C-alpha atoms as an extended CHARMM CRD file, in Angstrom:
* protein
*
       270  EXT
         1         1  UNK       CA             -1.8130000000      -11.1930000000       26.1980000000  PROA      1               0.0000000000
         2         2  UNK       CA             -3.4860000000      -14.4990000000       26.9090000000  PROA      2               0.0000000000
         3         3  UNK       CA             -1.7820000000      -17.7860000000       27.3860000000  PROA      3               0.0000000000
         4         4  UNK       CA              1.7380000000      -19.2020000000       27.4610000000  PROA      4               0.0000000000
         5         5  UNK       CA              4.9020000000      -17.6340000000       26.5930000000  PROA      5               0.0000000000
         6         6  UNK       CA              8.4510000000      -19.3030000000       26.4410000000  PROA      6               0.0000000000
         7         7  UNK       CA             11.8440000000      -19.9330000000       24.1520000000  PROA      7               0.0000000000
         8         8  UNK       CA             11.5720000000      -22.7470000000       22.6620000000  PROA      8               0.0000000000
         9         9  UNK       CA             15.0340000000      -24.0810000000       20.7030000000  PROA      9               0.0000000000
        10        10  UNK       CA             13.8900000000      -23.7280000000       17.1770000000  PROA      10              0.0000000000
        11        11  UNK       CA             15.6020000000      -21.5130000000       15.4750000000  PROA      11              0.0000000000
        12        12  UNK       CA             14.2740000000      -20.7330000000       12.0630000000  PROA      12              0.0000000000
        13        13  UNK       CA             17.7790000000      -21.0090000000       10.3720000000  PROA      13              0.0000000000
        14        14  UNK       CA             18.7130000000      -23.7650000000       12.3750000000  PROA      14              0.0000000000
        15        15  UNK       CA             21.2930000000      -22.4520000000       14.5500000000  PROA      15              0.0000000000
        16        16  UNK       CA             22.7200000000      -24.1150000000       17.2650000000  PROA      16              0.0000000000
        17        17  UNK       CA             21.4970000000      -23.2180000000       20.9330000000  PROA      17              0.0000000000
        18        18  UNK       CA             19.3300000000      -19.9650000000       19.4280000000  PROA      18              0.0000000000
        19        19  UNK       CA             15.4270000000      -19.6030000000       20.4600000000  PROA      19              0.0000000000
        20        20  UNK       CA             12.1360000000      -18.6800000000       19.1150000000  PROA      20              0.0000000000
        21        21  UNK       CA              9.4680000000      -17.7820000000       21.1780000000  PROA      21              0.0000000000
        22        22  UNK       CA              6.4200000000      -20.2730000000       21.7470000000  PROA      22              0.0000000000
        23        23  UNK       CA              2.8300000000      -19.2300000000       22.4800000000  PROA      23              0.0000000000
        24        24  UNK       CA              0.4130000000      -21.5550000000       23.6580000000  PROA      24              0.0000000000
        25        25  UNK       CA             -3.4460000000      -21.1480000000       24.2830000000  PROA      25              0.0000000000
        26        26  UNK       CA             -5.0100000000      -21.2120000000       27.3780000000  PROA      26              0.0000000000
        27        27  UNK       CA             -8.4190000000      -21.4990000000       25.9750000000  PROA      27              0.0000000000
        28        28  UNK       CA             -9.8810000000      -18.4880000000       27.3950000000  PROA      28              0.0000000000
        29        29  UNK       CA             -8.6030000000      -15.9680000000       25.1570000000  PROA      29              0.0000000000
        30        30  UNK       CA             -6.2560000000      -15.4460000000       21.5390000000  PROA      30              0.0000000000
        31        31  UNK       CA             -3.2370000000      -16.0350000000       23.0110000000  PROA      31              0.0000000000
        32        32  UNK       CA             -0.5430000000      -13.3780000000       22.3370000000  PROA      32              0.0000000000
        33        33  UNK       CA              2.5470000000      -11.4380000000       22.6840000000  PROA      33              0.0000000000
        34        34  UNK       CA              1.8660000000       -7.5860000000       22.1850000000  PROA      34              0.0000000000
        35        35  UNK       CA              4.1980000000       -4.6530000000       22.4200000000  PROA      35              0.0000000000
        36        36  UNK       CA              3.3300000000       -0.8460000000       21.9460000000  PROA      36              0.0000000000
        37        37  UNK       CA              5.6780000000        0.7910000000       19.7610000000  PROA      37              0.0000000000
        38        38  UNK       CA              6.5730000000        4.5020000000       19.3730000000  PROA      38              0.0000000000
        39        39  UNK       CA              5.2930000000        5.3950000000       15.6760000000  PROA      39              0.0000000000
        40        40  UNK       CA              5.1650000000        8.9140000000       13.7640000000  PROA      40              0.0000000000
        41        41  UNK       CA              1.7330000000        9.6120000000       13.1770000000  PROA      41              0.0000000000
        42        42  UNK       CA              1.7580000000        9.4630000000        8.5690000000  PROA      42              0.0000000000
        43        43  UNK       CA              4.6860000000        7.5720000000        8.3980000000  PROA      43              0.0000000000
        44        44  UNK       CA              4.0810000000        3.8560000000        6.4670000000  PROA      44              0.0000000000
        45        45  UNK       CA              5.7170000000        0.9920000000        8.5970000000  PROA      45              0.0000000000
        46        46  UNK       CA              7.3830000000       -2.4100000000        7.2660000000  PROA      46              0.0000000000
        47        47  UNK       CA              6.6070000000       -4.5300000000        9.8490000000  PROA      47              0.0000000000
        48        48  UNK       CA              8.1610000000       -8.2290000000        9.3660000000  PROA      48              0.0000000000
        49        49  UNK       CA              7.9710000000      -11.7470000000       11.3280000000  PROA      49              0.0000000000
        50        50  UNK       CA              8.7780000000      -15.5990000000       11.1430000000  PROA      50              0.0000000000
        51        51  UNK       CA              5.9170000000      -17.5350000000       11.8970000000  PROA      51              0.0000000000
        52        52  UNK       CA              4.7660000000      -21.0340000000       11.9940000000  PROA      52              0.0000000000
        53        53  UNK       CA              1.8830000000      -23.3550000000       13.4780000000  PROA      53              0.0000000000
        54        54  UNK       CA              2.1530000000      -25.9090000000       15.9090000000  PROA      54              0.0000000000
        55        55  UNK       CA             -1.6060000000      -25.7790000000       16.0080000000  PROA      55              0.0000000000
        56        56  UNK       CA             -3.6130000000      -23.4610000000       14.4630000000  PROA      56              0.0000000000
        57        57  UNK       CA             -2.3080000000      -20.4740000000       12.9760000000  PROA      57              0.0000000000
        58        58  UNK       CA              0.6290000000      -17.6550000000       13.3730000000  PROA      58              0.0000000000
        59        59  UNK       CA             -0.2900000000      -14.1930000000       12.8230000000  PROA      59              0.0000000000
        60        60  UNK       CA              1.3870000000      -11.0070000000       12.9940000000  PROA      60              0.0000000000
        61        61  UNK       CA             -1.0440000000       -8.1880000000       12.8790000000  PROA      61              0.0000000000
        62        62  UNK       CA              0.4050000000       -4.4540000000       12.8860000000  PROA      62              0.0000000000
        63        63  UNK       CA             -1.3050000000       -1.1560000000       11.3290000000  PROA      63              0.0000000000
        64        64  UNK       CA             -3.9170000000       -2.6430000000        9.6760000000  PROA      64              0.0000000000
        65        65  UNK       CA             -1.9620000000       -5.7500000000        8.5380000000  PROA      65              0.0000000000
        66        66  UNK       CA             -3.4760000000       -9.1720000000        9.8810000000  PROA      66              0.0000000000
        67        67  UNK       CA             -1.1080000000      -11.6750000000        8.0100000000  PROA      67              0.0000000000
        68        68  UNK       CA             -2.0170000000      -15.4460000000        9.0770000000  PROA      68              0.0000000000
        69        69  UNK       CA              0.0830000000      -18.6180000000        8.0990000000  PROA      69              0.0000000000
        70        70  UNK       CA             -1.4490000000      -22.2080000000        9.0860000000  PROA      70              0.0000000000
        71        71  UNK       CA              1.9620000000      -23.4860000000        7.6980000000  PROA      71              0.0000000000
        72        72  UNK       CA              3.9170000000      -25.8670000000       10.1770000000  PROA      72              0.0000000000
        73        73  UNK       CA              7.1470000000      -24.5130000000        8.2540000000  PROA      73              0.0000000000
        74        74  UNK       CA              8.1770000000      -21.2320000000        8.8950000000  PROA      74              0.0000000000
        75        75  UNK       CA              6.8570000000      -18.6420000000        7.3790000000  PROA      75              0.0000000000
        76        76  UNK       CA              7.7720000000      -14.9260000000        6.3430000000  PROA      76              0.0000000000
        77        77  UNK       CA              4.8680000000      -13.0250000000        7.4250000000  PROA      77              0.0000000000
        78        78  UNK       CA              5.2230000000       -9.3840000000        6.3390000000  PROA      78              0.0000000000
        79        79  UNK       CA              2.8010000000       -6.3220000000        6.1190000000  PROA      79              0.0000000000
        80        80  UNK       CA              3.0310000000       -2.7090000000        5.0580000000  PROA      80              0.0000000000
        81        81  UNK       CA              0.5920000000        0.3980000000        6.8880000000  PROA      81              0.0000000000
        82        82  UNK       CA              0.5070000000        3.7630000000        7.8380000000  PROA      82              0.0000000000
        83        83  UNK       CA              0.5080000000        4.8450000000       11.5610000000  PROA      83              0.0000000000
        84        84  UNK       CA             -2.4570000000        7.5740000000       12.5450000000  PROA      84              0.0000000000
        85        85  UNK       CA             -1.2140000000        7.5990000000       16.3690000000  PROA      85              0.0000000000
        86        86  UNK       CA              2.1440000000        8.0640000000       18.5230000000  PROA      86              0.0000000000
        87        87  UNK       CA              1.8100000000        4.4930000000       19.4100000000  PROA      87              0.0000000000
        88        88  UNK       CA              1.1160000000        1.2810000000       17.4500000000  PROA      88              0.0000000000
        89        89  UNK       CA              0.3660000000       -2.4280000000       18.9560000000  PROA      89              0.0000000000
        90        90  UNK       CA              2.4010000000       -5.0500000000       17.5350000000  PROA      90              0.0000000000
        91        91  UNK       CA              0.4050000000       -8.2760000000       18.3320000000  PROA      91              0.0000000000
        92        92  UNK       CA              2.0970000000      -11.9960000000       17.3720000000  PROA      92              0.0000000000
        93        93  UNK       CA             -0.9020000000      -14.6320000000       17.8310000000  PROA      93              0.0000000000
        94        94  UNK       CA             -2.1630000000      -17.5150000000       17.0740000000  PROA      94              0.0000000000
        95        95  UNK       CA             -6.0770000000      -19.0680000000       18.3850000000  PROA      95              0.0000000000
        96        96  UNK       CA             -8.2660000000      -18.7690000000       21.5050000000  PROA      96              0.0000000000
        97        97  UNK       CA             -8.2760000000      -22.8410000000       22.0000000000  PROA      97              0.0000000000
        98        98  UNK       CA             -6.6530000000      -24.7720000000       24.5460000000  PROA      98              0.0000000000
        99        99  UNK       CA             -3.4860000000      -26.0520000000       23.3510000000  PROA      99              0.0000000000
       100       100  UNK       CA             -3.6190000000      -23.7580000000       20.0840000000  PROA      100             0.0000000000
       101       101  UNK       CA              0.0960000000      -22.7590000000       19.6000000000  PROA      101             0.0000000000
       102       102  UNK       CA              2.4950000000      -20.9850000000       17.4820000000  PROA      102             0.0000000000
       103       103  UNK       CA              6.0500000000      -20.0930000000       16.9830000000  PROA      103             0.0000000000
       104       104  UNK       CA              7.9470000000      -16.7880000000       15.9330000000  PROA      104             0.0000000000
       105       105  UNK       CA             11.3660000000      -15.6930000000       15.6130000000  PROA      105             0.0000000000
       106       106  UNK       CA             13.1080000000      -12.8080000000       13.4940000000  PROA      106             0.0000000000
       107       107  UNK       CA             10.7760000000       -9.6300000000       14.4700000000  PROA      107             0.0000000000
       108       108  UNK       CA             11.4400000000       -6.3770000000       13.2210000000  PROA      108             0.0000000000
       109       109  UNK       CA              9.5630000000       -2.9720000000       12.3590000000  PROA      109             0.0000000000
       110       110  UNK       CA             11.0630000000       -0.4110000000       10.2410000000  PROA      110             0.0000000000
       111       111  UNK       CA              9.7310000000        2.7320000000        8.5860000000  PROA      111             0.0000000000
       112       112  UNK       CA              9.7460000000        3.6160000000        5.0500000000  PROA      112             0.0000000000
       113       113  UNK       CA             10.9750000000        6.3840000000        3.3930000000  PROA      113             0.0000000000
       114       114  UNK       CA              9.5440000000        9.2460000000        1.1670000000  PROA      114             0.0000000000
       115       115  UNK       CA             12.1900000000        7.6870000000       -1.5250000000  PROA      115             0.0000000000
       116       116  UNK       CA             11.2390000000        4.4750000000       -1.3630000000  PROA      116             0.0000000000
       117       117  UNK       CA              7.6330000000        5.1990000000       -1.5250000000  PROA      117             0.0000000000
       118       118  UNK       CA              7.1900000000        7.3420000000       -4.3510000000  PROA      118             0.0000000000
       119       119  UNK       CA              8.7360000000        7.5230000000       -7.9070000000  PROA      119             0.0000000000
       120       120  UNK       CA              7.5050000000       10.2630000000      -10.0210000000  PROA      120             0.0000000000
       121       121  UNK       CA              8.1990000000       12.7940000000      -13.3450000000  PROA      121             0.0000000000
       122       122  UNK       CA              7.3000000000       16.1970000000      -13.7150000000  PROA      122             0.0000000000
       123       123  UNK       CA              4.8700000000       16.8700000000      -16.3070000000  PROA      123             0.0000000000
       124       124  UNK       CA              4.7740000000       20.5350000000      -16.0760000000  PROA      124             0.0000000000
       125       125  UNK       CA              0.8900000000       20.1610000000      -15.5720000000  PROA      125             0.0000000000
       126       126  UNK       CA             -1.2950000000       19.6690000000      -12.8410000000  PROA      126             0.0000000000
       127       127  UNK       CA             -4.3410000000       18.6530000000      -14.4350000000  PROA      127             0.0000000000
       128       128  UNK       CA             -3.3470000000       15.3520000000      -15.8590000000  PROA      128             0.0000000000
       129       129  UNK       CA             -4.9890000000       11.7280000000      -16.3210000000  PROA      129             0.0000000000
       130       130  UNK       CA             -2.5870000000        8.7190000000      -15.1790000000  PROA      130             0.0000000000
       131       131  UNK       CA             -2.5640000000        5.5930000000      -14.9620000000  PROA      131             0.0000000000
       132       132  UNK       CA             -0.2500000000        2.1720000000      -14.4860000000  PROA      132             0.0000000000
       133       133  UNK       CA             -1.1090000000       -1.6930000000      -14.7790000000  PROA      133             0.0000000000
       134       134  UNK       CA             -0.6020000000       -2.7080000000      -11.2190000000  PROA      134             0.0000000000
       135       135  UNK       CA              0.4420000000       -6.4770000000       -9.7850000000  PROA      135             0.0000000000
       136       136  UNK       CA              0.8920000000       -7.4950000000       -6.6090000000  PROA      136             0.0000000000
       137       137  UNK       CA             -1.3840000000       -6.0340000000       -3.3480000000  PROA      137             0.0000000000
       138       138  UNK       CA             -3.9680000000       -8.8880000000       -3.5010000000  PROA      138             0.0000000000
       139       139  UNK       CA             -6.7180000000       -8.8510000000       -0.8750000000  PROA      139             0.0000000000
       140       140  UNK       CA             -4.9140000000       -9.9950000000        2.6180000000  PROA      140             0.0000000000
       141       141  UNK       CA             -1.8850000000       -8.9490000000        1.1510000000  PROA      141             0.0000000000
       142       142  UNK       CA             -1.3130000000       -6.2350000000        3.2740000000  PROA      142             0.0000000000
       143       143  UNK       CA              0.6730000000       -4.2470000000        1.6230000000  PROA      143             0.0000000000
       144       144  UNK       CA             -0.3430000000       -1.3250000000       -1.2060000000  PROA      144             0.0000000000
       145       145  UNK       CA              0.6980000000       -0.1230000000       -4.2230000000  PROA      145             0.0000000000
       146       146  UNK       CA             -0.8210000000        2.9470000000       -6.8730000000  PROA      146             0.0000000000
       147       147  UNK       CA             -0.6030000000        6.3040000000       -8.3400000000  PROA      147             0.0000000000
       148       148  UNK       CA              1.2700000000        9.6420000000       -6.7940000000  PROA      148             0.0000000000
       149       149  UNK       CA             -0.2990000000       13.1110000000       -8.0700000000  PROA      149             0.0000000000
       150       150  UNK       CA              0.4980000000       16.1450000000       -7.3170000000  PROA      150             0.0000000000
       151       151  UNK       CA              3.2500000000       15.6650000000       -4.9200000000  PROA      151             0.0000000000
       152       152  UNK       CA              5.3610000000       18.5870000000       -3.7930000000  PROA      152             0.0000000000
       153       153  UNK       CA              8.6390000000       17.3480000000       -3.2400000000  PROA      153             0.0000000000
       154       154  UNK       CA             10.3930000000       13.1570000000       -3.7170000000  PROA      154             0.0000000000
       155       155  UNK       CA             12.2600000000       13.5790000000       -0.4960000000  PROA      155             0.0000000000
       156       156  UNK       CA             10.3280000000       15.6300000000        1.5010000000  PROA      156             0.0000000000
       157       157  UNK       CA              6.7600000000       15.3910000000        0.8330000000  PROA      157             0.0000000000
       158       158  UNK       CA              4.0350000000       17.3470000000        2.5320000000  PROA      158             0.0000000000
       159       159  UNK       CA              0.9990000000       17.9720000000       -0.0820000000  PROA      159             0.0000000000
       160       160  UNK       CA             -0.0520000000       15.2500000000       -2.6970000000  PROA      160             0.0000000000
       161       161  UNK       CA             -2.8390000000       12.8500000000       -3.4500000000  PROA      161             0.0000000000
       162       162  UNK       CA             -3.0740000000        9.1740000000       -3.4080000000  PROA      162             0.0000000000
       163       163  UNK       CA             -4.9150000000        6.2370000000       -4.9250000000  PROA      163             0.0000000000
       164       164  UNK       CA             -3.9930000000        2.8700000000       -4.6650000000  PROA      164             0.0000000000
       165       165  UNK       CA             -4.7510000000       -0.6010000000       -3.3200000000  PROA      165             0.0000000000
       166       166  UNK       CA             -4.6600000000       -1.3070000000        0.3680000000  PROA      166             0.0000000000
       167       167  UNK       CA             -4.2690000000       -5.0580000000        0.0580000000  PROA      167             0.0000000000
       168       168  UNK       CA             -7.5960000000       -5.5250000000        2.1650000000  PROA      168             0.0000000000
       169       169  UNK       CA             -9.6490000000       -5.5970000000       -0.9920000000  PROA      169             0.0000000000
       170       170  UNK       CA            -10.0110000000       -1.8700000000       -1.5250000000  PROA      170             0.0000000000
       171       171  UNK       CA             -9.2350000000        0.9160000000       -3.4560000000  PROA      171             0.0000000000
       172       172  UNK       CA             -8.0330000000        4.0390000000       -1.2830000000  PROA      172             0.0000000000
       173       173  UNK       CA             -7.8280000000        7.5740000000       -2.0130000000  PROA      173             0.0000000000
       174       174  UNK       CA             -5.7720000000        9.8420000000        0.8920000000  PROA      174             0.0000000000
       175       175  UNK       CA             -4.8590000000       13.2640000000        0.4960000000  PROA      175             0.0000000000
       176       176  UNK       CA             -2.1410000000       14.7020000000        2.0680000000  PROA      176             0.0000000000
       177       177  UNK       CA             -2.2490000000       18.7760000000        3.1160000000  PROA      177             0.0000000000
       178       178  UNK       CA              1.0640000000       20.3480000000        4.8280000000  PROA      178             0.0000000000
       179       179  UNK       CA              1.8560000000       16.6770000000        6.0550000000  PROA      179             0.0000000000
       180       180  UNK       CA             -1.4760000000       15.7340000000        7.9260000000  PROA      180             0.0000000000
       181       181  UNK       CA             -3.3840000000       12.8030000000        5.8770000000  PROA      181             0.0000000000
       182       182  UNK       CA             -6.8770000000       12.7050000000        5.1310000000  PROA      182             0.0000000000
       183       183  UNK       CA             -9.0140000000        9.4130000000        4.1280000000  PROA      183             0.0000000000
       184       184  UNK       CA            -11.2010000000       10.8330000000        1.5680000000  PROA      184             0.0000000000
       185       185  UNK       CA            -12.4610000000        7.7240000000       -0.1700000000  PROA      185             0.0000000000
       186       186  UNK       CA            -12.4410000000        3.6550000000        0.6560000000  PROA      186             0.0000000000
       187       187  UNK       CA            -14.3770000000        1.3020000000       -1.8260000000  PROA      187             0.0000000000
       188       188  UNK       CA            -14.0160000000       -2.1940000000       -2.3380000000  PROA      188             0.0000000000
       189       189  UNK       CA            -12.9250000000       -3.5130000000       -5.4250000000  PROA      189             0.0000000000
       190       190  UNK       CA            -11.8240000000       -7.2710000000       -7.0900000000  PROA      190             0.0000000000
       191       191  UNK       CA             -8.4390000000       -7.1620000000       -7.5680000000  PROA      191             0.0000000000
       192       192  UNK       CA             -6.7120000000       -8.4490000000      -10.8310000000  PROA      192             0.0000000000
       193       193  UNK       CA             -3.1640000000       -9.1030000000      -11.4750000000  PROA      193             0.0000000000
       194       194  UNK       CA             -2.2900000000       -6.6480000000      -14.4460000000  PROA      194             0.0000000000
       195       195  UNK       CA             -5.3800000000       -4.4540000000      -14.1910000000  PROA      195             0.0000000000
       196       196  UNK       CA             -5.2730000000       -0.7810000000      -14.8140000000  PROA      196             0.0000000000
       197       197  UNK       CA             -5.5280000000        2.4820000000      -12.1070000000  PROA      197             0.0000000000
       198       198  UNK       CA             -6.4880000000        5.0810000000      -13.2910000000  PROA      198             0.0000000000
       199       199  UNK       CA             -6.7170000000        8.4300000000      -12.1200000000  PROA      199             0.0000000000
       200       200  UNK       CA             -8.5280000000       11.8760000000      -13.4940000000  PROA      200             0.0000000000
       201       201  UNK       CA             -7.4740000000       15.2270000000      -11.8300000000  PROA      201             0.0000000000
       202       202  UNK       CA             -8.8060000000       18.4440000000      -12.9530000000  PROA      202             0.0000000000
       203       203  UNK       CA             -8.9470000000       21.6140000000      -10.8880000000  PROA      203             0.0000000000
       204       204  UNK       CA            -10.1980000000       20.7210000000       -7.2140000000  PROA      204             0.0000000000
       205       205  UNK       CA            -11.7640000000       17.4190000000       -8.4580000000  PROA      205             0.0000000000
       206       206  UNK       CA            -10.6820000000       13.4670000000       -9.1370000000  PROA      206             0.0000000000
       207       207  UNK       CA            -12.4760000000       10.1870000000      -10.6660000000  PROA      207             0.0000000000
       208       208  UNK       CA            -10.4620000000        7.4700000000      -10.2090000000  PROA      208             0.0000000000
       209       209  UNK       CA            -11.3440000000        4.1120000000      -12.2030000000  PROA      209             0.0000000000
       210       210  UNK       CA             -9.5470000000        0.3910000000      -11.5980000000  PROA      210             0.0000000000
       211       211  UNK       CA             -9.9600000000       -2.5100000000      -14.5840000000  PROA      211             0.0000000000
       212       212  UNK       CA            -12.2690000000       -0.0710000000      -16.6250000000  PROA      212             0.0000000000
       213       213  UNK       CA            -14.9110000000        0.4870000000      -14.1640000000  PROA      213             0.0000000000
       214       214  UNK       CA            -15.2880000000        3.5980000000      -12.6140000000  PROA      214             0.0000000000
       215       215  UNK       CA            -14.2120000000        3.0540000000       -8.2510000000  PROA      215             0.0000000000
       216       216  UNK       CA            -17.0190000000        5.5790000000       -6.5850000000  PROA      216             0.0000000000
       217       217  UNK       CA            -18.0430000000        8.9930000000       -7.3840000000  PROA      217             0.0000000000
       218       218  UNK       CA            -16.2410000000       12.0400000000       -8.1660000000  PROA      218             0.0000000000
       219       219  UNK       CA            -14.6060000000       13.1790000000       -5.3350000000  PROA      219             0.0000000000
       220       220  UNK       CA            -13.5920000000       16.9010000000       -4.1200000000  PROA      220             0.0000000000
       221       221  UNK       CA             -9.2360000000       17.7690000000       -3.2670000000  PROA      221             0.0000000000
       222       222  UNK       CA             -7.6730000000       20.3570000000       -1.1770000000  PROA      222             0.0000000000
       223       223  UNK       CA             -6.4340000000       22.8280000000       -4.3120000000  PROA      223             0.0000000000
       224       224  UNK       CA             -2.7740000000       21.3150000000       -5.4660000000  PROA      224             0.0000000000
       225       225  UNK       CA             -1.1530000000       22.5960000000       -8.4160000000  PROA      225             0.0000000000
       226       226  UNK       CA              2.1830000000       20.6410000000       -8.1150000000  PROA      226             0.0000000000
       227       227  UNK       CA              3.4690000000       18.5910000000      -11.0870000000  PROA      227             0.0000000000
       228       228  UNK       CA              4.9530000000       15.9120000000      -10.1580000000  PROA      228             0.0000000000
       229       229  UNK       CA              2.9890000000       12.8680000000      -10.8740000000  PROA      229             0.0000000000
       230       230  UNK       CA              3.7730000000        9.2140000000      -10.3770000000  PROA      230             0.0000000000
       231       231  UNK       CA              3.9560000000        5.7110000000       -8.4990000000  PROA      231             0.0000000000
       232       232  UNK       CA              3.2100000000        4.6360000000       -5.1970000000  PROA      232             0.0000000000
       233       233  UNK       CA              4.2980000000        1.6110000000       -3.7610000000  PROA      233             0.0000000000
       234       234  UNK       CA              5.1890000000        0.1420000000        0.0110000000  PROA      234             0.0000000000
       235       235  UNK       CA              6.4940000000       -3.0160000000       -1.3180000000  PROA      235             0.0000000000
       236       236  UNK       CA              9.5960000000       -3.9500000000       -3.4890000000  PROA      236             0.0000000000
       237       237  UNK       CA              7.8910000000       -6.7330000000       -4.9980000000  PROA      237             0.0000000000
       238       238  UNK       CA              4.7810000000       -5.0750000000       -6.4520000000  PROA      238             0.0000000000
       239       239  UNK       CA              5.1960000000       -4.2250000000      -10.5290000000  PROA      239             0.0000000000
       240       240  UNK       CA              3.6330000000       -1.4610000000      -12.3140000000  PROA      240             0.0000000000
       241       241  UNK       CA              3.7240000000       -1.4060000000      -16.1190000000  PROA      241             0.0000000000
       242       242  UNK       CA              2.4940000000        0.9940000000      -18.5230000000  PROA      242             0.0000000000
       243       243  UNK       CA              2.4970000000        3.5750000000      -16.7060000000  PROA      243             0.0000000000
       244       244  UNK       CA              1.9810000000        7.3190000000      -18.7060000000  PROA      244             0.0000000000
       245       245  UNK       CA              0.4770000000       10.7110000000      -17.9340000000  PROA      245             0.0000000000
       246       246  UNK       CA             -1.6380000000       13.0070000000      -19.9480000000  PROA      246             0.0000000000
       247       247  UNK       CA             -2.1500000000       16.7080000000      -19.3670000000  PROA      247             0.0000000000
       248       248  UNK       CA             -6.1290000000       17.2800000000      -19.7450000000  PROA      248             0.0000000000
       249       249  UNK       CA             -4.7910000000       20.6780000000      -21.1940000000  PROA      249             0.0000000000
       250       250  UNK       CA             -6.4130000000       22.5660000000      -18.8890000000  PROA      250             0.0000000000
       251       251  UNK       CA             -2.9070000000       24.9050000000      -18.7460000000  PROA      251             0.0000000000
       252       252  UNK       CA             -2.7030000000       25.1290000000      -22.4640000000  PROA      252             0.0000000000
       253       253  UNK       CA             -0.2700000000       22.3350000000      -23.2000000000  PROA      253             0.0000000000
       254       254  UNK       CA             -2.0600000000       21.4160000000      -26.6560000000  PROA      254             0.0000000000
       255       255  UNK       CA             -2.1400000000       25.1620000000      -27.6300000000  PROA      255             0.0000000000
       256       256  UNK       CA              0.4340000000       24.7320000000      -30.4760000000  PROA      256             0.0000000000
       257       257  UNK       CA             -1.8960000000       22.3040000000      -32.5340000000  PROA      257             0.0000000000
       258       258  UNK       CA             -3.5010000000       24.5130000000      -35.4310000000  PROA      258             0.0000000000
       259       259  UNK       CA             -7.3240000000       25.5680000000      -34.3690000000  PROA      259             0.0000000000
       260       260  UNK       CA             -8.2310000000       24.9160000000      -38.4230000000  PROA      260             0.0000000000
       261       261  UNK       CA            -10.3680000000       22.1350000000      -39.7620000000  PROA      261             0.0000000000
       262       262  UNK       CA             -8.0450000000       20.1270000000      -41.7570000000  PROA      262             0.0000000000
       263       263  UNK       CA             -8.8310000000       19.1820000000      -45.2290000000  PROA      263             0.0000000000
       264       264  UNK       CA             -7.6620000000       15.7130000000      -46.3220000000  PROA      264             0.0000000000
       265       265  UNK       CA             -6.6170000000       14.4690000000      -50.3000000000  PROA      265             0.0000000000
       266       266  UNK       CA             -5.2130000000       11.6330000000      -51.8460000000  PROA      266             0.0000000000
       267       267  UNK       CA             -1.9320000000       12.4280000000      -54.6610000000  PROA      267             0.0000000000
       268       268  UNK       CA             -3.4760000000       10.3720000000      -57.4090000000  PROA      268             0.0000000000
       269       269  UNK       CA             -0.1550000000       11.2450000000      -59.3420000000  PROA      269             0.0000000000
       270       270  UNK       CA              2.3770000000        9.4260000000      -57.7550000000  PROA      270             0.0000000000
């Protein structure tokens, strides 16, 4: 990239003789340190630096995630994203003027696992509406957290659907068919600490809904009859409360309740 780049003796924790690396405009473009990583295309990435300002801003920017700090302390910048290619740029920056700098130490990328991302039940149904109070992927957040349907399998999952919040400002639907991901719906939404995410599934088609207001129109799945419903989450530190499932009864799971009108009356003798 553009500028300056050298070790600098500032070691986050302090230690003795230990460097971060120092980046320092040149004024004629952001300056930078950038590395192209290896990735597996649908795997989700934690990607994690220590950043701080000498003028500026520090930003660590990886899959999507552009995570700034104009703190002169250090900083844990820290993002969450699925890769879509073989290779991924890491970028570490900070501004395009003369003399803008920036320090960063502590750097490290790993992937995420199927059984971290996703916890789920088995509902015996398909067809189901869920939902969960969500906290925590805030616009510029960068990392996302939602709803699981119809997933195959916890450990090895190839086919299942989800909706959540990409911590950009939006609500995301992807689909997932014999491992290959599919964007099938982005809309911007305000997020709210505590608010609800909802999701509707019935046959080949989903509505999804966040804080009571219906999130774009109905949209048309890949057919998935799997029953394992749940959460979705790249982040430790996102909550979810509240969270249940309802078969629509589409598969006859409300059978056993008696067809007959039922005739209400009061024991006046007791």
């Amino acid at each position: 990239g553009g500028g300056v780049l050298t070790g600098v003796a500032d070691e986050r924790t302090g230690g003795s003789g230990v460097q971060a690396i120092d980046v320092l405009g040149n004024g004629t473009q952001y300056a930078d340190i950038k590395q192209t990583l290896t990735t597996v295309v649908g795997n989700w990435y934690y990607s994690e630096t220590w950043g701080r300002k000498i003028q500026t801003f520090a930003t660590l920017t990886f899959l999507g995630s552009n995570v700034s700090s104009a703190s002169s302390t250090w900083v844990k910048l820290f993002g969450t994203g699925r890769a879509s290619a073989t290779s991924s740029l890491l970028q570490l920056k900070t501004g395009n003027n003369l003399n803008d700098e920036a320090r960063f130490d502590d750097t490290s990328i790993k992937p995420l696992t199927a059984a971290t991302l996703f916890r789920t039940i088995n509902s015996n149904s398909a067809d189901v509406l869920a939902e969960a109070a969500i906290t925590g992927p805030t616009s510029g957040s960068y990392i996302q957290g939602g709803l699981v349907l119809n997933l195959d399998s916890a450990t090895v999952p190839a086919n299942f659907i989800i909706v959540y919040l990409d911590g950009a400002g939006n609500v995301k639907v992807d689909e997932a068919v014999a491992g290959v991901y599919t964007n099938k719906a982005s809309t911007a939404v305000t997020y709210s600490a505590g608010a609800i995410m909802r999701a509707v599934r019935y046959g080949t088609s989903l509505d999804v809904y966040y804080n009571n207001a219906k999130v774009g129109s109905t949209l048309t799945m890949t057919a998935n009859t799997n029953t394992k419903h749940g959460l979705f989450s790249t982040y430790s530190g996102n909550t979810f409360d509240n969270f249940v499932v309802w078969a629509r009864g589409t598969g006859n799971e409300y059978s056993a309740i008696p067809a007959d009108d039922l005739t209400i009356t009061r024991d006046t003798g007791t």
